[in-house]
């Protein structure tokens, strides 16, 4: 009596080899789901590869983590990183100048301070309109937005409900790759006090000056006869709006500093010194 055929299991070593080859060959960070799709397609083409059809996403992630640990242990100038929703091999930061010499490339173009600050505001407050950016920074951002779009770090992601329906801007997958981030939620991990906005500018009905003004107008309409009360509420709202704007400006400066440090590790010491010298940062740290 013949024995029923059994499907051979996929060994961890063979899975690591295949996944490593796929990541190495990919032109962009490779998502786990794309790896799984490739395994299934190959399994459908060849009986020898049939077992790979049952590989689960957690198996792929385990294999990727094994590869990353092996590279860290070998310390050969390469690493496996998860960025922009996928995985890629990249050189270790300390080897960058050697690679540029080999490839005959000049030093990488660095973003200006104004561009980094604008990019930080967009990253933390997206989607956001140009008028809001200019209100926060206090200067025109036309040329900065153009430069960031040419570098594919930001893009137009919609239109605001504000009068004139201005464009709304947000970051791109290229932004995540450039700063080595898995996703936008990792921005919150740079500094827990700088939580990324989830409502942003659609338009802002619960934040900022516009909120306080709307509240005052509603109070006046509901209590026209109580002129003194309405005036008092207006003054209180304006004071609160000014305090909110001041807090937002401090938070945006802090966000820009964190993004500068992420883009250029040498800025870490400067940022640390600035925090120690600035009473606002010192107070935030104590709180």
mmCIF file of C-alpha atoms in Angstrom:
data_model
loop_
_atom_site.group_PDB
_atom_site.id
_atom_site.type_symbol
_atom_site.label_atom_id
_atom_site.label_comp_id
_atom_site.label_asym_id
_atom_site.label_seq_id
_atom_site.Cartn_x
_atom_site.Cartn_y
_atom_site.Cartn_z
ATOM 1 C CA UNK A 1 0.000 0.000 0.000
ATOM 2 C CA UNK A 2 1.516 3.288 -1.069
ATOM 3 C CA UNK A 3 2.096 6.042 1.468
ATOM 4 C CA UNK A 4 0.222 9.334 0.939
ATOM 5 C CA UNK A 5 2.369 12.111 -0.401
ATOM 6 C CA UNK A 6 3.392 14.768 2.115
ATOM 7 C CA UNK A 7 4.227 18.370 1.373
ATOM 8 C CA UNK A 8 7.779 19.175 2.481
ATOM 9 C CA UNK A 9 8.141 22.032 4.922
ATOM 10 C CA UNK A 10 9.996 25.194 4.042
ATOM 11 C CA UNK A 11 13.282 25.396 5.914
ATOM 12 C CA UNK A 12 14.180 28.620 7.667
ATOM 13 C CA UNK A 13 17.526 28.792 5.869
ATOM 14 C CA UNK A 14 16.020 28.455 2.384
ATOM 15 C CA UNK A 15 13.390 31.065 3.198
ATOM 16 C CA UNK A 16 16.097 33.474 4.376
ATOM 17 C CA UNK A 17 18.096 32.921 1.197
ATOM 18 C CA UNK A 18 15.132 33.583 -1.073
ATOM 19 C CA UNK A 19 13.881 36.606 0.830
ATOM 20 C CA UNK A 20 17.393 38.048 1.000
ATOM 21 C CA UNK A 21 17.724 37.701 -2.777
ATOM 22 C CA UNK A 22 14.356 39.377 -3.336
ATOM 23 C CA UNK A 23 15.185 42.347 -1.118
ATOM 24 C CA UNK A 24 18.606 42.712 -2.745
ATOM 25 C CA UNK A 25 17.067 42.701 -6.237
ATOM 26 C CA UNK A 26 14.248 45.136 -5.500
ATOM 27 C CA UNK A 27 14.607 48.705 -6.747
ATOM 28 C CA UNK A 28 12.635 50.093 -3.790
ATOM 29 C CA UNK A 29 11.881 49.022 -0.213
ATOM 30 C CA UNK A 30 10.105 45.673 -0.492
ATOM 31 C CA UNK A 31 6.873 45.192 1.515
ATOM 32 C CA UNK A 32 6.159 41.876 3.218
ATOM 33 C CA UNK A 33 2.962 41.434 1.212
ATOM 34 C CA UNK A 34 4.890 41.798 -2.059
ATOM 35 C CA UNK A 35 7.327 39.111 -0.908
ATOM 36 C CA UNK A 36 4.420 36.831 -0.050
ATOM 37 C CA UNK A 37 2.819 37.424 -3.450
ATOM 38 C CA UNK A 38 6.094 36.531 -5.174
ATOM 39 C CA UNK A 39 6.373 33.294 -3.186
ATOM 40 C CA UNK A 40 2.817 32.308 -4.094
ATOM 41 C CA UNK A 41 3.287 33.074 -7.783
ATOM 42 C CA UNK A 42 6.440 30.993 -7.905
ATOM 43 C CA UNK A 43 4.686 28.177 -6.029
ATOM 44 C CA UNK A 44 1.955 28.143 -8.667
ATOM 45 C CA UNK A 45 4.545 27.872 -11.448
ATOM 46 C CA UNK A 46 6.661 25.069 -10.015
ATOM 47 C CA UNK A 47 5.815 21.962 -8.004
ATOM 48 C CA UNK A 48 9.183 22.183 -6.264
ATOM 49 C CA UNK A 49 8.218 25.585 -4.891
ATOM 50 C CA UNK A 50 4.708 24.525 -3.822
ATOM 51 C CA UNK A 51 5.476 24.621 -0.060
ATOM 52 C CA UNK A 52 6.209 28.339 -0.283
ATOM 53 C CA UNK A 53 2.526 29.033 -1.007
ATOM 54 C CA UNK A 54 1.784 28.479 2.681
ATOM 55 C CA UNK A 55 4.397 30.894 4.029
ATOM 56 C CA UNK A 56 2.718 33.419 6.323
ATOM 57 C CA UNK A 57 3.573 37.114 6.797
ATOM 58 C CA UNK A 58 4.953 36.391 10.275
ATOM 59 C CA UNK A 59 7.284 33.770 8.752
ATOM 60 C CA UNK A 60 8.575 36.380 6.313
ATOM 61 C CA UNK A 61 9.078 38.928 9.088
ATOM 62 C CA UNK A 62 10.931 36.348 11.193
ATOM 63 C CA UNK A 63 13.237 35.622 8.252
ATOM 64 C CA UNK A 64 13.869 39.337 7.714
ATOM 65 C CA UNK A 65 14.689 39.817 11.389
ATOM 66 C CA UNK A 66 17.117 36.879 11.212
ATOM 67 C CA UNK A 67 18.850 38.475 8.220
ATOM 68 C CA UNK A 68 19.066 41.817 10.032
ATOM 69 C CA UNK A 69 20.617 40.166 13.100
ATOM 70 C CA UNK A 70 23.112 38.262 10.958
ATOM 71 C CA UNK A 71 24.242 41.468 9.245
ATOM 72 C CA UNK A 72 24.592 43.259 12.581
ATOM 73 C CA UNK A 73 26.663 40.393 13.931
ATOM 74 C CA UNK A 74 28.922 40.231 10.877
ATOM 75 C CA UNK A 75 29.407 44.020 10.894
ATOM 76 C CA UNK A 76 30.276 44.189 7.193
ATOM 77 C CA UNK A 77 29.090 47.721 6.463
ATOM 78 C CA UNK A 78 25.574 46.715 5.421
ATOM 79 C CA UNK A 79 22.276 46.583 7.242
ATOM 80 C CA UNK A 80 18.677 45.614 6.598
ATOM 81 C CA UNK A 81 16.217 48.376 7.473
ATOM 82 C CA UNK A 82 12.461 48.730 7.341
ATOM 83 C CA UNK A 83 11.667 52.083 5.747
ATOM 84 C CA UNK A 84 8.682 53.476 3.904
ATOM 85 C CA UNK A 85 6.572 50.378 4.467
ATOM 86 C CA UNK A 86 9.148 47.935 3.080
ATOM 87 C CA UNK A 87 12.601 46.447 3.632
ATOM 88 C CA UNK A 88 15.880 47.295 1.918
ATOM 89 C CA UNK A 89 19.597 46.682 2.223
ATOM 90 C CA UNK A 90 21.654 49.813 2.753
ATOM 91 C CA UNK A 91 25.171 50.781 3.727
ATOM 92 C CA UNK A 92 25.860 51.700 7.323
ATOM 93 C CA UNK A 93 26.013 55.481 7.886
ATOM 94 C CA UNK A 94 29.718 55.430 8.721
ATOM 95 C CA UNK A 95 30.569 53.991 5.306
ATOM 96 C CA UNK A 96 28.777 56.624 3.252
ATOM 97 C CA UNK A 97 31.827 58.730 2.359
ATOM 98 C CA UNK A 98 33.691 55.641 1.097
ATOM 99 C CA UNK A 99 30.775 54.683 -1.134
ATOM 100 C CA UNK A 100 30.544 58.222 -2.526
ATOM 101 C CA UNK A 101 34.249 58.089 -3.370
ATOM 102 C CA UNK A 102 33.756 54.804 -5.227
ATOM 103 C CA UNK A 103 30.754 56.117 -7.137
ATOM 104 C CA UNK A 104 32.460 59.475 -7.851
ATOM 105 C CA UNK A 105 29.650 61.377 -6.227
ATOM 106 C CA UNK A 106 29.856 64.658 -4.390
ATOM 107 C CA UNK A 107 28.575 65.136 -0.892
ATOM 108 C CA UNK A 108 24.800 64.662 -0.733
ATOM 109 C CA UNK A 109 22.701 67.777 -1.040
ATOM 110 C CA UNK A 110 21.480 68.855 2.372
ATOM 111 C CA UNK A 111 18.169 70.523 3.011
ATOM 112 C CA UNK A 112 18.353 74.099 4.207
ATOM 113 C CA UNK A 113 17.193 74.946 7.688
ATOM 114 C CA UNK A 114 14.071 76.664 6.324
ATOM 115 C CA UNK A 115 13.267 73.630 4.165
ATOM 116 C CA UNK A 116 13.679 71.279 7.128
ATOM 117 C CA UNK A 117 11.463 73.422 9.330
ATOM 118 C CA UNK A 118 8.774 73.575 6.639
ATOM 119 C CA UNK A 119 9.062 69.838 6.056
ATOM 120 C CA UNK A 120 8.766 69.173 9.798
ATOM 121 C CA UNK A 121 5.570 71.219 10.012
ATOM 122 C CA UNK A 122 4.083 69.373 7.030
ATOM 123 C CA UNK A 123 5.099 65.997 8.463
ATOM 124 C CA UNK A 124 3.520 66.632 11.847
ATOM 125 C CA UNK A 125 0.441 68.566 10.694
ATOM 126 C CA UNK A 126 -0.450 67.035 7.333
ATOM 127 C CA UNK A 127 -2.687 67.551 5.508
ATOM 128 C CA UNK A 128 -1.925 71.260 5.658
ATOM 129 C CA UNK A 129 -2.518 74.245 3.369
ATOM 130 C CA UNK A 130 0.165 76.705 2.263
ATOM 131 C CA UNK A 131 -1.572 79.564 4.068
ATOM 132 C CA UNK A 132 -1.316 77.655 7.346
ATOM 133 C CA UNK A 133 2.364 76.983 6.740
ATOM 134 C CA UNK A 134 2.999 80.662 6.119
ATOM 135 C CA UNK A 135 0.993 81.575 9.203
ATOM 136 C CA UNK A 136 3.148 79.311 11.354
ATOM 137 C CA UNK A 137 6.491 80.273 9.828
ATOM 138 C CA UNK A 138 5.681 83.935 9.280
ATOM 139 C CA UNK A 139 7.260 84.009 5.811
ATOM 140 C CA UNK A 140 6.401 82.952 2.270
ATOM 141 C CA UNK A 141 6.994 79.257 1.608
ATOM 142 C CA UNK A 142 6.402 79.175 -2.161
ATOM 143 C CA UNK A 143 10.010 78.457 -3.109
ATOM 144 C CA UNK A 144 10.426 75.951 -0.274
ATOM 145 C CA UNK A 145 7.319 73.994 -1.272
ATOM 146 C CA UNK A 146 8.500 73.947 -4.887
ATOM 147 C CA UNK A 147 11.915 72.615 -3.846
ATOM 148 C CA UNK A 148 10.439 69.939 -1.567
ATOM 149 C CA UNK A 149 8.081 68.790 -4.329
ATOM 150 C CA UNK A 150 10.939 68.613 -6.835
ATOM 151 C CA UNK A 151 12.775 66.388 -4.347
ATOM 152 C CA UNK A 152 9.620 64.224 -4.066
ATOM 153 C CA UNK A 153 9.519 64.710 -0.298
ATOM 154 C CA UNK A 154 6.029 66.244 -0.313
ATOM 155 C CA UNK A 155 3.027 66.098 -2.627
ATOM 156 C CA UNK A 156 -0.477 67.485 -3.063
ATOM 157 C CA UNK A 157 -2.910 65.153 -1.311
ATOM 158 C CA UNK A 158 -6.192 67.025 -1.691
ATOM 159 C CA UNK A 159 -7.981 70.320 -1.287
ATOM 160 C CA UNK A 160 -9.092 72.121 1.851
ATOM 161 C CA UNK A 161 -12.684 73.125 2.595
ATOM 162 C CA UNK A 162 -11.427 76.639 3.323
ATOM 163 C CA UNK A 163 -12.475 79.470 0.958
ATOM 164 C CA UNK A 164 -10.785 79.077 -2.409
ATOM 165 C CA UNK A 165 -10.224 75.363 -1.709
ATOM 166 C CA UNK A 166 -6.425 75.621 -1.498
ATOM 167 C CA UNK A 167 -4.216 72.596 -2.021
ATOM 168 C CA UNK A 168 -3.329 70.427 0.959
ATOM 169 C CA UNK A 169 0.204 69.081 1.248
ATOM 170 C CA UNK A 170 1.542 65.898 2.805
ATOM 171 C CA UNK A 171 4.681 63.796 2.811
ATOM 172 C CA UNK A 172 5.548 61.017 0.354
ATOM 173 C CA UNK A 173 7.008 57.507 0.671
ATOM 174 C CA UNK A 174 10.282 59.101 -0.435
ATOM 175 C CA UNK A 175 10.173 61.204 2.754
ATOM 176 C CA UNK A 176 10.028 58.025 4.849
ATOM 177 C CA UNK A 177 12.910 56.490 2.903
ATOM 178 C CA UNK A 178 15.033 59.646 3.160
ATOM 179 C CA UNK A 179 14.711 59.808 6.942
ATOM 180 C CA UNK A 180 14.755 56.048 7.527
ATOM 181 C CA UNK A 181 11.229 55.868 8.964
ATOM 182 C CA UNK A 182 8.945 52.831 8.833
ATOM 183 C CA UNK A 183 5.828 54.995 8.852
ATOM 184 C CA UNK A 184 4.603 58.400 9.973
ATOM 185 C CA UNK A 185 3.763 57.120 13.450
ATOM 186 C CA UNK A 186 7.494 56.869 14.116
ATOM 187 C CA UNK A 187 7.608 60.666 14.130
ATOM 188 C CA UNK A 188 5.899 60.525 17.519
ATOM 189 C CA UNK A 189 8.731 58.350 18.841
ATOM 190 C CA UNK A 190 11.308 61.072 18.093
ATOM 191 C CA UNK A 191 9.838 63.054 20.970
ATOM 192 C CA UNK A 192 6.695 61.919 22.851
ATOM 193 C CA UNK A 193 5.754 65.590 23.400
ATOM 194 C CA UNK A 194 5.449 66.091 19.618
ATOM 195 C CA UNK A 195 2.444 63.984 18.696
ATOM 196 C CA UNK A 196 1.587 64.094 15.006
ATOM 197 C CA UNK A 197 -1.727 65.780 14.250
ATOM 198 C CA UNK A 198 -4.525 63.425 13.245
ATOM 199 C CA UNK A 199 -7.058 66.070 12.222
ATOM 200 C CA UNK A 200 -4.718 68.671 10.706
ATOM 201 C CA UNK A 201 -6.406 71.155 8.365
ATOM 202 C CA UNK A 202 -9.711 69.836 7.088
ATOM 203 C CA UNK A 203 -10.270 72.716 8.105
ATOM 204 C CA UNK A 204 -9.404 73.077 11.810
ATOM 205 C CA UNK A 205 -12.734 73.199 13.620
ATOM 206 C CA UNK A 206 -11.368 72.347 17.043
ATOM 207 C CA UNK A 207 -7.987 74.100 17.140
ATOM 208 C CA UNK A 208 -6.328 77.490 16.807
ATOM 209 C CA UNK A 209 -7.572 80.992 16.257
ATOM 210 C CA UNK A 210 -10.406 79.988 13.954
ATOM 211 C CA UNK A 211 -11.927 77.841 16.715
ATOM 212 C CA UNK A 212 -11.916 80.634 19.284
ATOM 213 C CA UNK A 213 -13.362 83.172 16.852
ATOM 214 C CA UNK A 214 -16.208 80.837 15.943
ATOM 215 C CA UNK A 215 -16.982 80.268 19.616
ATOM 216 C CA UNK A 216 -17.167 84.012 20.266
ATOM 217 C CA UNK A 217 -19.440 84.615 17.297
ATOM 218 C CA UNK A 218 -21.777 81.882 18.490
ATOM 219 C CA UNK A 219 -21.859 83.373 21.978
ATOM 220 C CA UNK A 220 -22.680 86.823 20.613
ATOM 221 C CA UNK A 221 -25.492 85.476 18.443
ATOM 222 C CA UNK A 222 -27.006 83.586 21.350
ATOM 223 C CA UNK A 223 -26.742 86.481 23.824
ATOM 224 C CA UNK A 224 -26.959 89.750 21.948
ATOM 225 C CA UNK A 225 -28.512 91.515 24.920
ATOM 226 C CA UNK A 226 -25.620 90.563 27.218
ATOM 227 C CA UNK A 227 -23.043 92.838 25.561
ATOM 228 C CA UNK A 228 -20.697 92.957 28.496
ATOM 229 C CA UNK A 229 -20.656 89.167 28.829
ATOM 230 C CA UNK A 230 -19.997 88.728 25.131
ATOM 231 C CA UNK A 231 -17.104 91.205 25.264
ATOM 232 C CA UNK A 232 -15.565 89.392 28.204
ATOM 233 C CA UNK A 233 -15.832 86.077 26.381
ATOM 234 C CA UNK A 234 -14.195 87.621 23.313
ATOM 235 C CA UNK A 235 -11.231 88.873 25.304
ATOM 236 C CA UNK A 236 -10.830 85.506 27.002
ATOM 237 C CA UNK A 237 -10.992 83.714 23.656
ATOM 238 C CA UNK A 238 -8.365 85.995 22.110
ATOM 239 C CA UNK A 239 -6.044 85.422 25.051
ATOM 240 C CA UNK A 240 -6.480 81.666 24.804
ATOM 241 C CA UNK A 241 -5.938 81.749 21.024
ATOM 242 C CA UNK A 242 -2.697 83.705 21.480
ATOM 243 C CA UNK A 243 -1.484 81.204 24.070
ATOM 244 C CA UNK A 244 -2.429 78.321 21.773
ATOM 245 C CA UNK A 245 -0.523 79.910 18.870
ATOM 246 C CA UNK A 246 2.540 80.421 21.083
ATOM 247 C CA UNK A 247 2.435 76.785 22.208
ATOM 248 C CA UNK A 248 2.040 75.642 18.590
ATOM 249 C CA UNK A 249 5.059 77.719 17.507
ATOM 250 C CA UNK A 250 7.177 76.170 20.271
ATOM 251 C CA UNK A 251 6.036 72.680 19.296
ATOM 252 C CA UNK A 252 6.795 73.319 15.617
ATOM 253 C CA UNK A 253 10.302 74.578 16.459
ATOM 254 C CA UNK A 254 10.828 71.466 18.552
ATOM 255 C CA UNK A 255 9.582 69.264 15.693
ATOM 256 C CA UNK A 256 11.945 70.939 13.241
ATOM 257 C CA UNK A 257 14.881 70.420 15.609
ATOM 258 C CA UNK A 258 14.066 66.724 15.944
ATOM 259 C CA UNK A 259 13.832 66.352 12.156
ATOM 260 C CA UNK A 260 17.129 68.197 11.698
ATOM 261 C CA UNK A 261 18.746 65.808 14.139
ATOM 262 C CA UNK A 262 17.288 62.835 12.281
ATOM 263 C CA UNK A 263 18.585 64.098 8.940
ATOM 264 C CA UNK A 264 22.011 65.007 10.306
ATOM 265 C CA UNK A 265 23.176 63.079 13.413
ATOM 266 C CA UNK A 266 25.872 65.727 14.039
ATOM 267 C CA UNK A 267 23.104 68.138 14.986
ATOM 268 C CA UNK A 268 22.251 65.974 18.026
ATOM 269 C CA UNK A 269 24.784 67.723 20.248
ATOM 270 C CA UNK A 270 23.671 71.174 19.065
ATOM 271 C CA UNK A 271 20.054 70.267 19.742
ATOM 272 C CA UNK A 272 20.935 68.994 23.202
ATOM 273 C CA UNK A 273 22.790 72.207 24.003
ATOM 274 C CA UNK A 274 19.865 74.288 22.752
ATOM 275 C CA UNK A 275 17.472 72.389 24.984
ATOM 276 C CA UNK A 276 19.661 72.928 28.037
ATOM 277 C CA UNK A 277 19.970 76.656 27.328
ATOM 278 C CA UNK A 278 16.310 77.265 26.470
ATOM 279 C CA UNK A 279 14.020 77.636 29.527
ATOM 280 C CA UNK A 280 11.021 76.558 27.439
ATOM 281 C CA UNK A 281 12.586 73.192 26.662
ATOM 282 C CA UNK A 282 13.826 72.890 30.243
ATOM 283 C CA UNK A 283 10.316 73.447 31.548
ATOM 284 C CA UNK A 284 8.876 70.892 29.105
ATOM 285 C CA UNK A 285 11.405 68.301 30.231
ATOM 286 C CA UNK A 286 10.499 68.855 33.893
ATOM 287 C CA UNK A 287 6.816 68.453 33.135
#
